[in-house]
Short mmCIF file of C-alpha atoms in Angstrom, two decimals:
data_model
loop_
_atom_site.label_atom_id
_atom_site.label_comp_id
_atom_site.label_asym_id
_atom_site.label_seq_id
_atom_site.Cartn_x
_atom_site.Cartn_y
_atom_site.Cartn_z
CA UNK A 1 -8.57 9.11 -26.06
CA UNK A 2 -10.18 6.20 -24.27
CA UNK A 3 -9.91 6.67 -20.55
CA UNK A 4 -11.17 6.28 -17.00
CA UNK A 5 -12.65 9.45 -15.53
CA UNK A 6 -13.31 10.05 -11.87
CA UNK A 7 -15.41 12.85 -10.50
CA UNK A 8 -14.86 14.88 -8.51
CA UNK A 9 -11.06 15.03 -8.07
CA UNK A 10 -11.49 16.35 -4.54
CA UNK A 11 -14.46 15.69 -2.27
CA UNK A 12 -15.04 17.02 1.22
CA UNK A 13 -17.78 15.50 3.36
CA UNK A 14 -18.80 15.69 6.96
CA UNK A 15 -18.48 12.90 9.48
CA UNK A 16 -21.46 10.58 8.99
CA UNK A 17 -22.78 12.33 5.87
CA UNK A 18 -23.26 9.94 2.92
CA UNK A 19 -21.09 10.56 -0.08
CA UNK A 20 -20.96 9.11 -3.60
CA UNK A 21 -17.91 8.97 -5.84
CA UNK A 22 -18.27 8.47 -9.58
CA UNK A 23 -16.29 6.67 -12.22
CA UNK A 24 -16.87 6.39 -15.96
CA UNK A 25 -14.91 4.65 -18.67
CA UNK A 26 -14.79 4.85 -22.43
CA UNK A 27 -12.65 1.68 -22.80
CA UNK A 28 -15.69 -0.65 -22.86
CA UNK A 29 -13.95 -2.91 -20.35
CA UNK A 30 -15.83 -5.71 -18.62
CA UNK A 31 -14.21 -5.32 -15.23
CA UNK A 32 -14.31 -2.28 -12.96
CA UNK A 33 -12.57 -1.94 -9.61
CA UNK A 34 -12.55 0.37 -6.63
CA UNK A 35 -9.37 0.75 -4.63
CA UNK A 36 -8.73 2.72 -1.45
CA UNK A 37 -5.30 4.23 -1.07
CA UNK A 38 -4.21 5.89 2.16
CA UNK A 39 -1.19 8.10 2.37
CA UNK A 40 2.07 6.33 1.50
CA UNK A 41 0.35 2.97 1.25
CA UNK A 42 -0.46 0.52 -1.52
CA UNK A 43 -3.89 0.60 -3.12
CA UNK A 44 -6.27 -1.77 -1.32
CA UNK A 45 -8.97 -3.49 -3.34
CA UNK A 46 -12.48 -2.83 -1.99
CA UNK A 47 -14.54 -4.63 -4.63
CA UNK A 48 -14.90 -5.21 -8.32
CA UNK A 49 -17.52 -5.93 -10.94
CA UNK A 50 -17.18 -8.43 -13.76
CA UNK A 51 -19.98 -7.15 -15.99
CA UNK A 52 -22.87 -7.06 -13.49
CA UNK A 53 -21.41 -9.64 -11.09
CA UNK A 54 -20.35 -7.94 -7.87
CA UNK A 55 -17.36 -9.21 -5.92
CA UNK A 56 -16.76 -7.88 -2.46
CA UNK A 57 -13.44 -8.27 -0.65
CA UNK A 58 -13.88 -10.02 2.68
CA UNK A 59 -12.42 -7.16 4.70
CA UNK A 60 -14.29 -4.33 2.97
CA UNK A 61 -16.45 -2.62 5.61
CA UNK A 62 -20.23 -2.72 5.18
CA UNK A 63 -20.12 1.06 5.16
CA UNK A 64 -18.90 0.86 1.57
CA UNK A 65 -21.29 -0.03 -1.22
CA UNK A 66 -21.05 0.04 -4.98
CA UNK A 67 -23.35 0.27 -7.99
CA UNK A 68 -22.75 -0.38 -11.65
CA UNK A 69 -25.84 0.65 -13.60
CA UNK A 70 -24.23 -0.02 -16.97
CA UNK A 71 -20.89 -0.90 -18.56
CA UNK A 72 -19.61 2.66 -18.52
CA UNK A 73 -20.40 3.82 -15.01
CA UNK A 74 -19.60 2.65 -11.52
CA UNK A 75 -20.29 4.39 -8.20
CA UNK A 76 -18.81 4.11 -4.74
CA UNK A 77 -21.19 4.95 -1.90
CA UNK A 78 -19.91 5.54 1.60
CA UNK A 79 -22.96 5.46 3.84
CA UNK A 80 -21.53 7.01 6.98
CA UNK A 81 -18.00 8.25 6.45
CA UNK A 82 -15.67 8.21 9.39
CA UNK A 83 -12.38 10.04 9.82
CA UNK A 84 -10.58 6.82 8.94
CA UNK A 85 -12.19 6.77 5.51
CA UNK A 86 -10.25 9.82 4.37
CA UNK A 87 -8.16 8.53 1.49
CA UNK A 88 -7.63 8.57 -2.24
CA UNK A 89 -10.20 6.41 -4.00
CA UNK A 90 -9.08 4.95 -7.27
CA UNK A 91 -11.27 3.47 -9.98
CA UNK A 92 -9.71 1.08 -12.46
CA UNK A 93 -10.80 -1.11 -15.35
CA UNK A 94 -9.48 -4.16 -17.16
CA UNK A 95 -10.66 -5.96 -20.23
CA UNK A 96 -10.75 -9.39 -18.62
CA UNK A 97 -10.45 -10.95 -15.19
CA UNK A 98 -8.04 -13.66 -14.10
CA UNK A 99 -5.64 -12.83 -16.89
CA UNK A 100 -2.65 -10.66 -17.73
CA UNK A 101 -4.87 -7.71 -18.54
CA UNK A 102 -3.41 -4.66 -16.85
CA UNK A 103 -5.43 -2.17 -14.87
CA UNK A 104 -6.29 1.23 -16.33
CA UNK A 105 -6.67 3.79 -13.57
CA UNK A 106 -8.48 7.06 -13.27
CA UNK A 107 -6.78 9.97 -11.52
CA UNK A 108 -8.63 9.28 -8.31
CA UNK A 109 -10.88 11.18 -5.94
CA UNK A 110 -9.28 12.46 -2.76
CA UNK A 111 -11.83 12.29 0.03
CA UNK A 112 -11.57 14.49 3.10
CA UNK A 113 -13.82 13.86 6.09
CA UNK A 114 -14.32 16.77 8.49
CA UNK B 1 -1.93 -16.98 -1.71
CA UNK B 2 0.12 -14.63 -3.82
CA UNK B 3 1.94 -11.53 -2.59
CA UNK B 4 4.72 -9.16 -3.50
CA UNK B 5 7.36 -7.59 -1.29
CA UNK B 6 9.16 -4.41 -2.26
CA UNK B 7 12.47 -3.91 -0.52
CA UNK B 8 13.09 -0.29 0.36
CA UNK B 9 10.29 2.18 0.85
CA UNK B 10 12.49 5.01 -0.40
CA UNK B 11 15.31 4.96 -2.95
CA UNK B 12 17.35 8.02 -3.86
CA UNK B 13 19.74 8.15 -6.85
CA UNK B 14 21.59 10.86 -8.70
CA UNK B 15 20.43 12.01 -12.10
CA UNK B 16 22.10 9.78 -14.70
CA UNK B 17 22.68 6.91 -12.26
CA UNK B 18 21.28 3.40 -12.42
CA UNK B 19 17.85 2.89 -10.95
CA UNK B 20 17.16 -0.45 -9.25
CA UNK B 21 13.85 -1.08 -7.48
CA UNK B 22 13.44 -4.49 -5.93
CA UNK B 23 10.39 -6.74 -5.94
CA UNK B 24 10.05 -10.33 -4.78
CA UNK B 25 6.90 -12.33 -5.29
CA UNK B 26 5.28 -15.28 -3.64
CA UNK B 27 2.89 -17.39 -5.66
CA UNK B 28 1.92 -21.04 -5.75
CA UNK B 29 1.24 -20.81 -9.46
CA UNK B 30 3.09 -19.00 -12.25
CA UNK B 31 2.25 -15.36 -11.78
CA UNK B 32 1.52 -12.39 -13.92
CA UNK B 33 3.68 -9.54 -12.66
CA UNK B 34 3.36 -5.81 -13.23
CA UNK B 35 5.13 -2.57 -12.39
CA UNK B 36 3.06 0.59 -12.05
CA UNK B 37 4.15 4.20 -11.50
CA UNK B 38 2.19 6.83 -9.62
CA UNK B 39 2.89 10.55 -9.84
CA UNK B 40 1.55 12.85 -7.05
CA UNK B 41 -2.21 13.13 -6.99
CA UNK B 42 -2.67 10.86 -9.95
CA UNK B 43 -3.76 7.30 -10.60
CA UNK B 44 -1.39 4.48 -11.36
CA UNK B 45 0.04 3.96 -14.84
CA UNK B 46 1.32 0.68 -16.19
CA UNK B 47 5.09 0.61 -16.80
CA UNK B 48 5.41 -3.00 -17.92
CA UNK B 49 4.09 -6.51 -17.38
CA UNK B 50 5.48 -10.05 -17.35
CA UNK B 51 3.35 -12.72 -19.00
CA UNK B 52 5.84 -15.59 -19.43
CA UNK B 53 6.61 -14.79 -23.09
CA UNK B 54 10.06 -13.44 -22.21
CA UNK B 55 11.95 -13.09 -18.96
CA UNK B 56 13.29 -9.63 -19.80
CA UNK B 57 10.48 -7.19 -20.24
CA UNK B 58 10.85 -3.68 -21.63
CA UNK B 59 8.45 -0.99 -20.62
CA UNK B 60 7.79 2.68 -21.14
CA UNK B 61 10.16 5.53 -20.22
CA UNK B 62 13.25 3.34 -20.60
CA UNK B 63 12.40 0.97 -17.73
CA UNK B 64 12.81 -2.80 -17.91
CA UNK B 65 12.43 -5.71 -15.52
CA UNK B 66 13.75 -9.24 -15.43
CA UNK B 67 11.74 -12.21 -14.19
CA UNK B 68 13.95 -14.64 -12.25
CA UNK B 69 12.04 -17.70 -11.15
CA UNK B 70 14.94 -19.11 -9.13
CA UNK B 71 15.08 -15.92 -7.07
CA UNK B 72 11.29 -15.21 -7.20
CA UNK B 73 12.21 -11.70 -8.18
CA UNK B 74 11.01 -9.09 -10.69
CA UNK B 75 13.30 -6.11 -10.12
CA UNK B 76 12.80 -2.89 -12.08
CA UNK B 77 15.78 -1.11 -13.62
CA UNK B 78 16.61 1.92 -15.70
CA UNK B 79 20.20 2.56 -16.84
CA UNK B 80 20.12 6.35 -16.42
CA UNK B 81 17.76 8.18 -14.08
CA UNK B 82 16.00 11.34 -15.14
CA UNK B 83 14.46 13.97 -12.89
CA UNK B 84 11.05 13.11 -14.33
CA UNK B 85 11.35 9.56 -12.95
CA UNK B 86 10.70 10.81 -9.42
CA UNK B 87 7.48 9.05 -8.39
CA UNK B 88 6.07 6.12 -6.41
CA UNK B 89 6.54 2.69 -7.96
CA UNK B 90 4.39 -0.31 -7.21
CA UNK B 91 5.03 -3.94 -8.02
CA UNK B 92 1.89 -6.08 -8.42
CA UNK B 93 0.98 -9.71 -8.91
CA UNK B 94 -2.01 -11.54 -10.34
CA UNK B 95 -1.81 -15.32 -10.13
CA UNK B 96 -3.25 -17.33 -13.02
CA UNK B 97 -5.73 -18.95 -10.69
CA UNK B 98 -6.95 -15.70 -9.21
CA UNK B 99 -10.23 -14.20 -10.23
CA UNK B 100 -9.25 -10.64 -10.92
CA UNK B 101 -7.36 -10.02 -7.70
CA UNK B 102 -4.31 -7.91 -8.36
CA UNK B 103 -2.22 -7.46 -5.23
CA UNK B 104 0.10 -4.47 -4.90
CA UNK B 105 3.32 -4.18 -2.99
CA UNK B 106 3.78 -1.43 -0.45
CA UNK B 107 5.50 0.83 -2.94
CA UNK B 108 8.93 2.44 -3.34
CA UNK B 109 9.32 6.18 -3.55
CA UNK B 110 12.05 7.10 -6.01
CA UNK B 111 13.81 10.43 -5.54
CA UNK B 112 16.30 11.85 -8.05
CA UNK B 113 19.14 14.08 -6.87
CA UNK B 114 20.37 16.76 -9.33
#
C-alpha cells in the first residue's frame, strides 16, 4: 500500500542535542508538510515543500530546519531542542497545493526532550 | 484569512446515539473543507471533504457532513455511534486562494458511553 512512513515512532533527545526526524512517502506526491502537534491541540504547520520549493511559516522558530533531498524523503532537523519542543511531529503529503487535495499523514514521531 | 472553529472540545454520547460535532468556518473565498479523525498515537486520517460538488458529503465509517453557506457551518454527523468512533476529530479549511495552507480547528474529543 502507498503510504507515508515516519521514523522513528518515538524519539528521546537531550536538551540542546540536535535531532533529526525522517519521513518517506511512496505516494509520489509533490507536496510534503511538517506539522507539530502538542498534547490536546491542533496540528500546527511548520513548513512545506512544493517539489523543491521550501515554504516556511512565519512563526516557525529558526531552531527548526527541513531538507527534502528527493521526492520521496523529507527530514525535520531541530538544531537545539528545548523542553517546549516536546511534541508529536506529523509528516503529511498531498498531490497538489492550493486545491482540494487532502493530506495523507504518517503515524507521527513523538519527541521527548529530557 | 480563513479559519475554523470547533464548538465543544469534548463530546460524549451513548453507543447507538446520534453524533454531532460542530464546525464553523471563516473564509473570504469559497473554501475547501475537511474532517479528519485521529486515533491515539496515530496520524490524522481523512473522513470526508467538501469541494462544492454537493452540499451533503458522505465519508468513511458512516459519517457525513453538510455544508451550509448561510450558517458558515460544516457539522459532522453519524446516525448511530459505535465504540470504535471514540477519537479526536478535526475540522480543517483550505481556501481556494491559499497556497497549500490547511488550517485545523482545535479538535473535538469524542467519547462513547456503553
